[in-house]
Amino acid sequence: MSFAFQVKNFDEYKQAYEKSVADPEQFWSDVAEEFVWRRKWDSVLEWNFTQPDVKWFINGKLNITENCLDRHLAKHGEQPAIIWEPNDPNEQHKVITYNELHFKVNQFANVLKNNGVKKGDRICIYMGMVPELPIAMLACARVGAIHSVIFGGFSAQSISDRLKDAGAEFIITCDGAFRGGKDIALKAIIDDALVACDFVKTVIVYNRTSIPVSMIKGRDVWWHEEIEKVEAQGNPVVHAEEMDAEDPLFILYTSGSTGKPKGVVHSSAGYMVYATYSFVNVFQYQPGDIHFCTADIGWITGHSYIVYSVLCAGGTSLMYEGLPTWPDAGRLWDIVDKHKVNILYTAPTAIRSLMAYGLNPLEGKKLDTLKVLGTVGEPINEEAWHWYDEHIGKKRCPVVDTWWQTETGGIMLSNLAGVTPSKPSYATLPLPGIQPMLVDEQGKEIMGNDVSGNLCIRFPWPSIIRTTYGDHERCRLNYFAAYSNLYFTGDGCYRDAQGNYRITGRVDDVLNVSGHRIGTAEVENAINMHTGVLESAVVGYPHDLKGQGIYAFVIMEQLPEDAQNMRADILQTVNRVIGPIARPDKIQFVTGLPKTRSGKIMRRILRKIAEGEMSAIGDTTTLLDPAVVEDIKNGRV
Ligand code: PRX
C-alpha cells in the first residue's frame, strides 16, 4: 500500500514536523484517516501527564486485524504477507500470502472461541519464531483478547509471575523451539510455570519439534487437533470483534528499576497508527519491499516491526526462526540473498558479533537487493556503524539508527532512510509528532545545542504507554513522576550543535545487555534467593559484544571454598528465577559493599571497579567503611 503520510524529502519532513507540533490533532487525524475504521473518532486527543491519562481517537471503533489483513485481500490477496525462514537451512521455507494468513488467523480465532476465549481475556503466548506465533497474536486481536507474548529465554518462574500479574487463563505454546543447535523444551517450561498457576484453564500446544511432552487431561490441547475440529465445523467466518480505540491490544512485560517487571499496556488504535506511521517513514517502505527484522517477536521490536506495522502497511515480513551465527556466520547474508531482502533491521549486538568473524562469511554474498539498513535496541558504536554501512550496505543503503522503547510502541528518534541525514552513532532527529526535551536533575529544560541531559518527551504521541497492567500508580511513578508534565525515558542524551540526538545510555538502574533490558534489582533478587547469599549488588560494565555485561558483587555467609563451583550454582539460580538472559558475566565474592551511613549502596563506586577505572573512584570518605573499597578493588575478577 502507499500512504499519503509518507514524507519523501527533507522539506516534507520539516513541513510534517512543524505541522505535527503546531496542530497535533489535525496532523494525527489526517494520518488516522488512512486506516480502516468501523466508526470514526469523535475527537482526536484528551490528555494529562499528571495521572497520567492519555486517550487518542476517542470513541473510534476498529479491529486492527482488519487493517493487517482484510483490507489487503481484494487487491493484494496473493502477495506474501509472511516469509518464514526456518532455523535449519535444509528445511523448506514457507510463504504465506495475505489470503492464507487471513484464513489461518480466522481458523485459529475459531479455536480460541471454541475454547471459551472472550473479549478482554488475557492470553499468554510462549512460542518460538514460527508463523503460528503471529497467527496466534492476530487471532487474539481478532477476538478482542489481550495477548502477552513472553520471550523464550525467560524461565518458568518468570512466566508464572507474568501469568499471575496478567491473570492469564489461556496459554499458547509450542512443544519445543529450534534455536541454532539447540532444542528448547518450551512446553516443559510452561508445565513448571503452571505448578503455581492453577487458574490457567487451557494450554494450546503447537507441534514444532516433536519432542515428548506431557499433555494434562482437561487442560492441554494440541493446536492441530483443535484446527481439525474447526475444519469439521466448516471453518466458520469469525467476525472481527469491534474494539474501542483505547481497548488494550497487548501487554508486554519489561524491566524497570524495581525488582518486578511491569506489564506495559498498548492501545488498539494509537499503537496501530503510530507503529505503521513510523514504519512507512523511517524505512521508507515501498510496495513490494521485503522487510527483514531479526528481532524475536517476544520483544517490542518484533511486535511492532515484524507483525503489526508491516502487515498494516500491506508489506512482506520475513521472519527467521534461528540465530544469526548458525550454522555459520554467513546465515543472515544467505537469507538476504535467498529472499531478496530490501530492508534489514537488526541490533548492534548482532552486528558486533558478526563483525568479530571478519569478512570471510561475506564472501560470495551479493546483498545487492538491500536498500535500507536499520539498528535498534542499544547505542551503536561508530566502528560497528561503519562496518554495517560499508560491508553490508556497500555504502549504497542509508543506515537508520532508531531509538525507542517498549513503552513508546514505535520509533521516536531516527533518521528517515534517504530523507533526513544520518550521523554515525546518532539517532538524529525526532519523528513528526515527537517532541523531545532535555532536562537537568531538577527537571529544568536544557535549552540550546551541544548539551546533555535526561531525555523526556513533552507531548503525547499515539502509541504512548497507557498503563502498567493492574497498577496504574506504578505507571505514573515510573514515567510521569520524575518530572512534572513530562514523560521520562530513563535515558541520558546529548544534543549536538546541529540538534541531532545521541543516546548515551540509561540513567537508572536498568542494564542493556545485547539490546535486552534487564533491571539490576531483578538480578539481585534472583541472586539473593541462592542459599548462603546474604546480599548482592549488580552493575553493568562495557562489554565488547553485548554492549553491557552484568557484574555481580556477592556477599556470602561464608566465603566459598570453591568459588568456581559457587559461581556456577548462582548462575543456575539466576537461570531458574529469571532465565538465561540475565546470567551475570562476572561474579565477585566480597565481604562487604560500599555503603553510605544511611545504608545506601554506592553503585557509582561499584560501576567504576567493574569498569576497571580504579583511579576514577573518587571520594569514599562518606562511606561507612571506606576500607571495603580497597578489598573489592583487590579482588576484582
Ligand atoms: O536505553 C535505550 C535503549 O533501549 C531502551 C529500551 O529498551 P526496550 O524497551 O527493551 O526496547 C528496545 C527496542 C526498542 C532505551 O531506553 N535503546 C533503544 N534503541 C536505542 C537505544 N539506545 C541507543 N540507541 C538506540 N537506537
XYZ file of C-alpha atoms and ligand atoms in Angstrom:
663
model
C 0.000 0.000 0.000
C 1.042 3.588 -0.462
C 0.270 6.174 2.172
C -0.087 9.924 1.737
C 1.608 10.330 5.122
C 4.939 9.086 3.777
C 7.328 12.051 3.622
C 9.616 11.920 0.611
C 12.289 14.551 1.167
C 13.814 16.747 3.840
C 11.456 19.639 3.120
C 8.437 17.395 3.502
C 9.873 16.102 6.771
C 10.269 19.652 8.067
C 6.760 20.583 6.989
C 5.289 17.462 8.593
C 7.240 18.095 11.791
C 6.121 21.684 12.033
C 2.504 20.780 11.410
C 2.652 17.963 13.980
C 3.747 20.451 16.645
C 1.526 23.352 15.603
C -1.641 21.280 15.273
C -1.089 17.734 16.567
C -4.764 16.834 16.464
C -5.208 17.734 12.817
C -1.907 16.098 11.964
C -2.775 12.726 13.562
C -6.336 12.908 12.393
C -5.065 13.122 8.795
C -2.766 10.142 9.380
C -5.512 8.096 11.027
C -7.844 8.729 8.070
C -5.666 6.355 6.067
C -6.664 3.359 8.178
C -9.831 1.263 8.195
C -12.279 2.137 10.969
C -15.673 0.721 11.894
C -16.564 4.093 13.333
C -14.649 7.335 13.139
C -13.465 9.083 16.314
C -15.407 11.947 17.892
C -12.318 13.841 18.972
C -8.622 13.192 18.497
C -6.912 13.611 21.854
C -7.519 14.042 25.553
C -4.540 14.019 27.828
C -2.818 14.884 31.033
C 0.533 13.584 32.215
C -0.352 14.020 35.886
C -2.498 10.953 36.392
C -1.457 10.079 33.573
C -4.464 9.783 31.282
C -3.959 9.757 27.530
C -6.667 8.887 25.008
C -6.383 9.043 21.242
C -9.143 8.829 18.633
C -11.890 8.956 21.222
C -14.874 6.673 20.543
C -13.267 5.434 17.333
C -14.041 1.739 16.701
C -11.899 -0.705 14.789
C -10.229 -4.062 14.759
C -6.524 -3.947 13.973
C -6.678 -7.260 12.106
C -8.961 -5.680 9.511
C -6.102 -3.265 8.850
C -3.481 -6.029 8.905
C -5.431 -8.494 6.768
C -8.912 -7.848 5.374
C -8.182 -4.526 3.710
C -5.413 -6.066 1.591
C -7.347 -9.068 0.303
C -9.141 -7.561 -2.675
C -6.055 -6.096 -4.350
C -3.108 -7.921 -2.796
C -4.528 -11.187 -1.507
C -1.895 -13.254 -3.302
C 1.029 -11.132 -2.142
C 3.260 -12.725 0.522
C 2.445 -11.374 3.976
C 4.956 -13.528 5.844
C 8.002 -15.336 4.552
C 9.241 -17.778 7.150
C 12.824 -18.989 7.102
C 13.403 -22.000 9.366
C 16.306 -22.495 11.741
C 17.754 -25.312 9.631
C 18.754 -24.080 6.148
C 17.879 -27.526 4.770
C 14.261 -27.274 5.833
C 11.829 -25.763 3.326
C 10.893 -22.133 3.932
C 7.244 -21.043 3.867
C 5.500 -18.216 2.068
C 2.126 -17.195 3.494
C 0.048 -14.877 1.338
C -2.423 -12.362 2.724
C -5.269 -14.681 1.691
C -3.679 -17.590 3.511
C -2.809 -15.559 6.586
C -6.363 -14.265 6.748
C -7.656 -17.838 6.515
C -5.286 -19.146 9.189
C -5.993 -16.295 11.597
C -9.709 -16.889 11.125
C -9.232 -20.606 11.794
C -7.244 -20.017 14.943
C -9.689 -17.360 16.112
C -12.278 -20.146 15.929
C -10.014 -22.335 18.057
C -9.868 -19.573 20.658
C -13.637 -19.172 20.598
C -14.191 -22.941 20.863
C -12.019 -22.868 23.959
C -14.081 -20.146 25.569
C -11.864 -17.115 24.936
C -13.780 -13.831 25.183
C -13.032 -10.185 24.523
C -10.714 -8.768 27.174
C -9.279 -12.159 28.262
C -5.503 -12.198 28.691
C -3.639 -14.856 26.742
C -0.008 -15.674 27.312
C 1.957 -16.699 24.223
C 5.246 -18.542 24.761
C 6.402 -19.841 21.389
C 9.463 -19.990 19.189
C 9.723 -17.967 15.988
C 7.225 -19.951 13.916
C 4.483 -18.421 11.730
C 1.941 -19.721 14.220
C 3.213 -17.069 16.661
C 1.980 -14.052 14.636
C -1.082 -16.119 13.698
C -1.827 -16.576 17.410
C -1.297 -12.866 18.123
C -3.565 -11.795 15.287
C -6.214 -14.342 16.272
C -6.201 -12.890 19.802
C -6.610 -9.398 18.352
C -9.375 -10.695 16.071
C -11.496 -11.877 19.013
C -10.519 -8.936 21.223
C -8.318 -10.909 23.620
C -5.197 -9.219 25.008
C -2.001 -11.101 24.215
C 1.058 -11.115 26.389
C 3.964 -12.629 24.486
C 6.811 -13.878 26.662
C 10.276 -14.271 25.155
C 11.518 -17.873 25.009
C 14.574 -17.008 27.131
C 12.520 -16.477 30.283
C 12.286 -19.169 32.941
C 9.249 -20.929 34.430
C 9.372 -18.648 37.462
C 9.315 -15.508 35.272
C 6.420 -16.918 33.280
C 4.366 -17.726 36.346
C 4.975 -14.212 37.748
C 3.718 -12.738 34.489
C 0.734 -15.112 34.272
C -0.342 -14.103 37.761
C 0.158 -10.408 37.153
C -1.927 -10.530 33.975
C -4.447 -13.076 35.300
C -3.968 -15.042 32.073
C -6.174 -18.120 31.916
C -5.040 -19.240 28.465
C -1.616 -20.124 27.139
C -0.451 -20.784 23.604
C 2.896 -22.529 23.354
C 4.969 -24.991 21.317
C 6.285 -28.384 22.323
C 9.758 -27.018 21.663
C 11.710 -24.438 19.703
C 14.746 -24.785 17.460
C 17.363 -22.122 18.056
C 20.705 -22.749 16.434
C 21.943 -26.181 17.511
C 19.591 -26.193 20.492
C 16.183 -27.639 21.062
C 14.385 -25.673 23.767
C 11.659 -27.558 25.621
C 9.076 -24.771 25.843
C 6.122 -26.875 26.955
C 8.141 -28.400 29.806
C 8.982 -24.873 30.993
C 5.273 -23.961 30.839
C 4.462 -27.093 32.855
C 6.883 -25.935 35.562
C 5.370 -22.447 35.484
C 1.865 -23.842 35.892
C 2.627 -25.710 39.101
C 1.927 -22.400 40.832
C -0.848 -21.205 38.473
C -3.911 -23.373 38.842
C -6.108 -20.603 37.412
C -4.874 -21.432 33.890
C -7.722 -23.206 32.110
C -6.303 -24.110 28.717
C -2.899 -24.614 27.142
C -2.826 -24.888 23.356
C 0.323 -26.629 22.122
C 1.692 -26.286 18.596
C 3.824 -29.225 17.488
C 7.101 -27.854 16.131
C 9.906 -30.144 17.301
C 8.012 -33.369 18.144
C 9.834 -33.819 21.433
C 7.958 -35.792 24.073
C 5.588 -33.593 26.060
C 3.239 -34.266 28.915
C -0.322 -33.293 27.983
C -2.547 -32.797 31.021
C -6.089 -34.055 30.617
C -8.709 -31.335 30.634
C -6.108 -28.558 30.327
C -3.742 -29.177 27.421
C -4.873 -29.461 23.791
C -2.953 -29.805 20.523
C -3.105 -26.903 18.065
C -3.550 -29.240 15.069
C -6.364 -31.192 16.688
C -8.198 -28.004 17.539
C -7.783 -26.862 13.906
C -9.245 -30.199 12.741
C -12.307 -29.509 14.877
C -12.696 -26.100 13.231
C -12.390 -27.729 9.800
C -15.095 -30.209 10.793
C -17.251 -27.199 11.709
C -16.679 -25.889 8.159
C -14.254 -23.072 9.090
C -16.942 -20.587 10.095
C -16.051 -16.943 9.491
C -15.100 -15.113 12.671
C -16.445 -11.627 12.618
C -13.678 -9.405 13.981
C -14.646 -8.049 17.395
C -15.355 -4.335 17.389
C -12.754 -2.692 19.630
C -12.747 0.754 21.097
C -9.719 2.816 20.067
C -8.489 2.680 23.657
C -9.166 -1.033 24.309
C -5.858 -2.723 25.140
C -4.265 -4.627 22.254
C -1.474 -6.268 24.199
C 0.603 -6.359 27.354
C 4.361 -6.711 27.101
C 6.452 -7.128 30.227
C 9.654 -5.162 30.549
C 12.225 -4.478 33.235
C 12.465 -1.319 35.259
C 14.496 -0.251 38.233
C 12.381 -2.209 40.707
C 12.634 -5.958 41.190
C 9.383 -6.725 39.403
C 8.857 -6.477 35.625
C 5.938 -4.306 34.583
C 3.259 -5.074 32.051
C 3.317 -2.247 29.515
C -0.170 -1.852 28.027
C -0.679 -0.631 24.458
C -3.947 0.521 22.940
C -5.644 -0.754 19.791
C -5.811 2.375 17.641
C -2.990 4.650 18.758
C -0.499 1.800 18.623
C -1.614 0.796 15.142
C -1.439 4.338 13.795
C 1.968 5.193 15.193
C 3.674 1.834 14.560
C 2.592 1.992 10.919
C 3.364 5.690 10.504
C 6.896 5.167 11.837
C 7.486 2.034 9.748
C 6.478 3.655 6.485
C 8.539 6.783 7.161
C 11.684 5.521 8.867
C 12.312 2.643 6.469
C 10.764 4.453 3.507
C 8.886 1.263 2.804
C 7.760 0.873 -0.826
C 5.055 -1.561 -2.006
C 6.641 -4.928 -2.744
C 9.595 -4.433 -0.393
C 10.709 -7.429 1.658
C 11.333 -6.340 5.229
C 13.541 -8.490 7.453
C 13.603 -7.627 11.140
C 15.835 -10.055 13.040
C 14.343 -9.375 16.474
C 12.436 -12.015 18.370
C 8.690 -11.369 18.457
C 8.955 -11.727 22.244
C 10.293 -8.138 22.316
C 8.568 -4.914 21.296
C 10.655 -4.659 18.120
C 9.135 -7.907 16.878
C 5.604 -6.850 17.841
C 5.848 -3.527 16.039
C 8.158 -4.209 13.093
C 7.688 -7.897 12.265
C 3.969 -8.126 12.865
C 1.705 -5.132 13.226
C 3.192 -2.266 11.206
C 4.411 -4.335 8.279
C 1.051 -6.044 7.889
C -0.920 -2.819 8.321
C 1.216 -1.394 5.523
C 0.457 -4.424 3.336
C 4.156 -5.295 3.266
C 6.023 -8.590 3.295
C 7.616 -9.512 6.597
C 10.392 -12.043 6.685
C 10.670 -13.876 9.975
C 13.618 -16.103 10.832
C 13.472 -18.866 13.384
C 17.153 -19.210 14.195
C 20.307 -17.364 15.160
C 22.484 -15.050 13.012
C 25.560 -17.218 13.553
C 24.134 -20.683 12.994
C 25.081 -22.896 11.231
C 27.675 -20.282 10.299
C 28.247 -16.544 10.432
C 27.027 -16.120 6.853
C 23.475 -17.195 7.683
C 21.879 -13.727 7.703
C 23.542 -12.823 4.421
C 22.339 -16.078 2.851
C 18.812 -15.237 3.950
C 19.106 -11.735 2.481
C 20.214 -13.173 -0.882
C 17.781 -16.086 -0.885
C 14.692 -13.972 -0.214
C 15.884 -10.781 -1.935
C 15.544 -8.737 1.229
C 15.234 -4.961 0.757
C 15.156 -3.717 4.350
C 17.280 -5.275 7.096
C 16.632 -4.238 10.704
C 18.867 -5.669 13.422
C 20.648 -4.897 16.692
C 24.156 -3.527 17.272
C 24.958 -6.681 19.260
C 24.272 -8.832 16.216
C 26.408 -6.543 14.047
C 29.297 -6.632 16.515
C 29.163 -10.394 16.871
C 29.156 -10.846 13.067
C 31.991 -8.319 12.710
C 34.061 -10.474 15.020
C 34.046 -13.237 12.358
C 35.806 -10.977 9.874
C 34.908 -10.679 6.211
C 35.157 -14.351 5.188
C 31.490 -15.115 5.906
C 30.599 -12.348 3.424
C 32.438 -13.953 0.536
C 30.143 -14.793 -2.356
C 27.163 -12.976 -0.798
C 25.607 -10.460 -3.139
C 23.483 -8.355 -0.782
C 22.504 -6.326 -3.830
C 18.772 -6.234 -3.096
C 19.302 -4.302 0.148
C 18.070 -0.717 0.126
C 17.829 0.255 3.790
C 19.619 -0.918 6.937
C 18.404 -0.310 10.465
C 19.606 -0.753 14.032
C 17.766 -0.739 17.330
C 17.976 -1.552 20.992
C 21.220 -0.014 22.223
C 23.721 2.642 21.299
C 25.693 1.640 18.216
C 29.419 2.348 18.340
C 30.909 4.091 15.314
C 33.038 1.105 14.336
C 30.000 -1.178 14.087
C 28.035 1.536 12.255
C 30.756 1.889 9.608
C 31.175 -1.862 9.219
C 27.430 -2.233 8.638
C 27.430 0.680 6.208
C 30.482 -0.468 4.235
C 30.314 -4.249 4.199
C 26.577 -4.888 4.293
C 25.104 -1.757 2.721
C 28.122 -1.244 0.383
C 27.667 2.452 1.119
C 24.518 2.432 -1.029
C 21.997 1.946 1.766
C 21.044 4.557 4.335
C 21.549 3.265 7.885
C 18.750 4.264 10.252
C 19.600 4.288 13.965
C 16.209 4.007 15.618
C 15.758 4.956 19.260
C 12.612 3.914 21.070
C 11.316 1.771 23.921
C 8.749 -0.866 24.821
C 6.735 1.979 26.331
C 6.808 4.158 23.223
C 5.374 1.437 20.940
C 7.195 2.781 17.892
C 10.365 4.530 16.747
C 10.720 8.015 18.260
C 14.109 9.378 17.209
C 15.679 8.259 13.947
C 16.858 9.465 10.612
C 14.401 8.615 7.819
C 16.117 6.455 5.198
C 17.424 8.652 2.404
C 15.180 11.527 3.505
C 16.944 13.018 6.510
C 20.723 12.851 7.028
C 22.371 10.105 9.056
C 25.191 10.584 11.514
C 27.073 7.541 12.851
C 26.054 6.648 16.429
C 23.291 9.288 16.442
C 19.567 8.595 16.361
C 19.497 12.135 14.890
C 16.052 13.804 14.742
C 12.591 13.214 16.203
C 9.859 11.775 14.007
C 6.967 14.113 13.265
C 4.732 14.174 16.321
C 7.557 13.565 18.786
C 8.655 16.447 20.994
C 11.871 15.537 22.818
C 13.322 17.703 25.540
C 16.461 17.511 27.678
C 16.209 18.320 31.366
C 18.616 18.573 34.286
C 18.177 16.630 37.536
C 15.684 19.238 38.789
C 13.583 18.959 35.650
C 14.636 22.317 34.255
C 14.765 22.341 30.495
C 18.248 22.437 28.995
C 17.935 24.704 26.013
C 20.195 25.155 23.040
C 22.581 22.800 21.316
C 25.760 20.946 22.229
C 24.188 20.000 25.584
C 23.461 16.820 27.543
C 20.637 15.910 29.871
C 17.908 13.440 30.710
C 15.647 12.697 27.777
C 11.951 13.470 28.231
C 9.018 13.830 25.842
C 6.704 16.751 26.418
C 3.648 15.870 24.370
C 1.795 12.578 23.850
C 2.096 10.558 20.660
C -0.498 7.944 19.657
C 1.382 4.821 20.842
C 2.486 6.087 24.254
C 2.145 3.538 27.102
C -1.376 3.717 28.568
C -0.783 1.988 31.874
C 1.160 -0.764 33.577
C -1.241 -3.657 33.819
C -3.144 -3.804 37.097
C -1.188 -0.948 38.697
C -1.703 2.472 37.187
C 0.154 4.199 40.018
C 3.265 2.289 39.022
C 2.985 3.731 35.524
C 2.742 7.221 36.971
C 5.665 6.739 39.332
C 7.889 5.172 36.697
C 7.405 7.549 33.823
C 5.474 10.650 34.823
C 6.546 11.460 38.375
C 10.250 12.249 37.972
C 9.487 15.499 36.145
C 6.183 17.297 36.205
C 4.194 17.158 32.988
C 6.802 15.128 31.096
C 7.246 11.510 30.050
C 10.691 10.470 31.333
C 12.502 7.900 29.211
C 15.185 6.808 31.693
C 17.840 7.597 29.073
C 20.627 10.143 29.050
C 21.096 12.038 25.823
C 23.385 14.504 24.069
C 22.155 17.078 21.521
C 24.875 18.183 19.131
C 25.449 21.567 17.552
C 23.019 20.768 14.714
C 20.278 19.483 17.017
C 20.935 15.763 16.440
C 20.193 13.460 19.365
C 22.615 10.805 20.571
C 21.505 8.398 23.290
C 24.221 7.930 25.880
C 22.581 5.089 27.863
C 20.293 4.537 30.810
C 20.485 6.838 33.774
C 18.510 4.469 36.019
C 19.362 1.015 37.357
C 18.440 -0.722 34.134
C 21.045 -2.584 32.097
C 21.006 -3.100 28.375
C 22.588 -6.458 27.654
C 22.665 -7.417 23.985
C 19.815 -4.973 23.440
C 17.741 -6.625 26.188
C 16.587 -4.613 29.135
C 17.405 -6.116 32.497
C 16.792 -4.480 35.864
C 19.710 -4.752 38.302
C 17.222 -5.199 41.166
C 15.707 -8.221 39.409
C 19.101 -9.885 39.071
C 19.955 -9.057 42.688
C 16.659 -10.581 43.878
C 17.454 -13.741 41.936
C 20.999 -13.999 43.330
C 19.766 -13.340 46.858
C 17.487 -16.349 46.599
C 20.521 -18.610 46.451
C 21.241 -20.331 49.732
C 24.098 -18.774 51.685
C 23.886 -15.418 49.876
C 23.481 -12.514 52.284
C 23.426 -9.610 49.885
C 24.386 -8.679 46.352
C 24.826 -5.644 44.141
C 24.682 -5.784 40.363
C 26.064 -3.198 37.943
C 26.786 -3.027 34.223
C 30.192 -2.727 32.590
C 31.210 -2.189 28.950
C 31.259 -5.460 27.023
C 32.707 -5.721 23.506
C 29.901 -7.817 22.064
C 26.937 -7.375 24.364
C 27.271 -3.608 24.826
C 26.899 -4.091 28.556
C 27.841 -7.087 30.668
C 26.453 -7.940 34.106
C 28.858 -7.746 37.055
C 27.635 -9.077 40.406
C 29.237 -8.407 43.784
C 28.035 -11.055 46.220
C 28.356 -11.380 49.997
C 28.029 -14.957 51.259
C 27.512 -16.100 54.843
C 30.915 -17.694 54.451
C 33.376 -17.112 51.640
C 33.013 -20.176 49.404
C 35.872 -22.669 49.414
C 35.337 -23.458 45.768
C 34.473 -20.081 44.219
C 34.140 -21.512 40.712
C 31.590 -24.045 41.822
C 29.626 -21.478 43.791
C 29.549 -19.154 40.778
C 28.098 -21.956 38.666
C 25.456 -22.636 41.315
C 24.463 -18.967 41.493
C 24.222 -18.816 37.699
C 21.921 -21.809 37.842
C 19.708 -19.975 40.334
C 19.530 -16.885 38.093
C 18.649 -19.207 35.201
C 15.798 -20.637 37.225
C 14.443 -17.390 38.605
C 14.705 -15.135 35.530
C 16.184 -17.083 32.643
C 19.483 -17.384 30.776
C 19.349 -13.781 29.504
C 20.015 -12.407 32.993
C 23.065 -14.547 33.861
C 25.882 -12.391 35.250
C 29.079 -12.411 33.199
C 31.184 -11.909 36.300
C 30.612 -12.752 39.947
C 32.954 -11.440 42.618
C 32.631 -12.656 46.195
C 33.149 -9.786 48.626
C 32.985 -9.364 52.380
C 31.219 -6.008 52.305
C 29.671 -3.449 49.938
C 30.409 0.279 49.821
C 27.512 1.792 51.752
C 26.741 5.242 52.996
C 25.981 5.748 56.659
C 22.297 5.546 55.819
C 22.858 2.095 54.310
C 22.591 3.004 50.631
C 24.898 1.100 48.280
C 27.164 3.479 46.351
C 26.748 1.898 42.939
C 28.870 4.566 41.330
C 31.909 3.057 43.077
C 30.994 -0.480 42.090
C 30.493 0.626 38.498
C 33.963 2.153 38.382
C 35.501 -1.021 39.799
C 33.576 -3.200 37.327
C 34.751 -0.929 34.507
C 38.340 -1.251 35.761
C 38.584 2.506 36.280
C 40.085 2.311 39.740
C 41.603 5.770 39.634
C 38.222 7.374 38.923
C 36.527 6.074 42.074
C 36.589 9.471 43.737
C 35.715 10.396 47.263
C 34.979 7.483 49.620
C 35.048 9.379 52.891
C 31.260 9.422 53.196
C 31.244 5.627 53.327
C 30.509 3.722 56.481
C 33.641 1.637 55.933
C 35.967 3.068 53.272
C 38.358 0.101 53.668
C 35.848 -2.148 51.936
C 36.599 -0.413 48.645
C 40.237 -1.492 48.715
C 39.230 -5.096 49.341
C 36.810 -5.058 46.442
C 39.380 -3.461 44.145
C 41.921 -6.120 45.019
C 39.515 -8.974 44.415
C 38.230 -7.755 41.027
C 37.508 -10.603 38.576
O 18.271 2.746 26.561
C 17.510 2.780 25.379
C 17.875 1.581 24.527
O 16.930 0.576 24.830
C 15.987 1.055 25.799
C 14.631 0.488 25.510
O 14.662 -0.889 25.658
P 13.420 -1.758 25.233
O 12.192 -1.222 25.867
O 13.750 -3.180 25.539
O 13.260 -1.551 23.691
C 14.289 -1.901 22.842
C 13.820 -1.805 21.412
C 13.060 -0.615 21.064
C 16.049 2.545 25.662
O 15.582 3.180 26.838
N 17.798 1.881 23.083
C 16.850 1.502 22.216
N 17.161 1.909 20.973
C 18.327 2.573 21.045
C 18.736 2.571 22.400
N 19.856 3.192 22.795
C 20.584 3.824 21.863
N 20.271 3.869 20.560
C 19.157 3.261 20.096
N 18.871 3.294 18.802
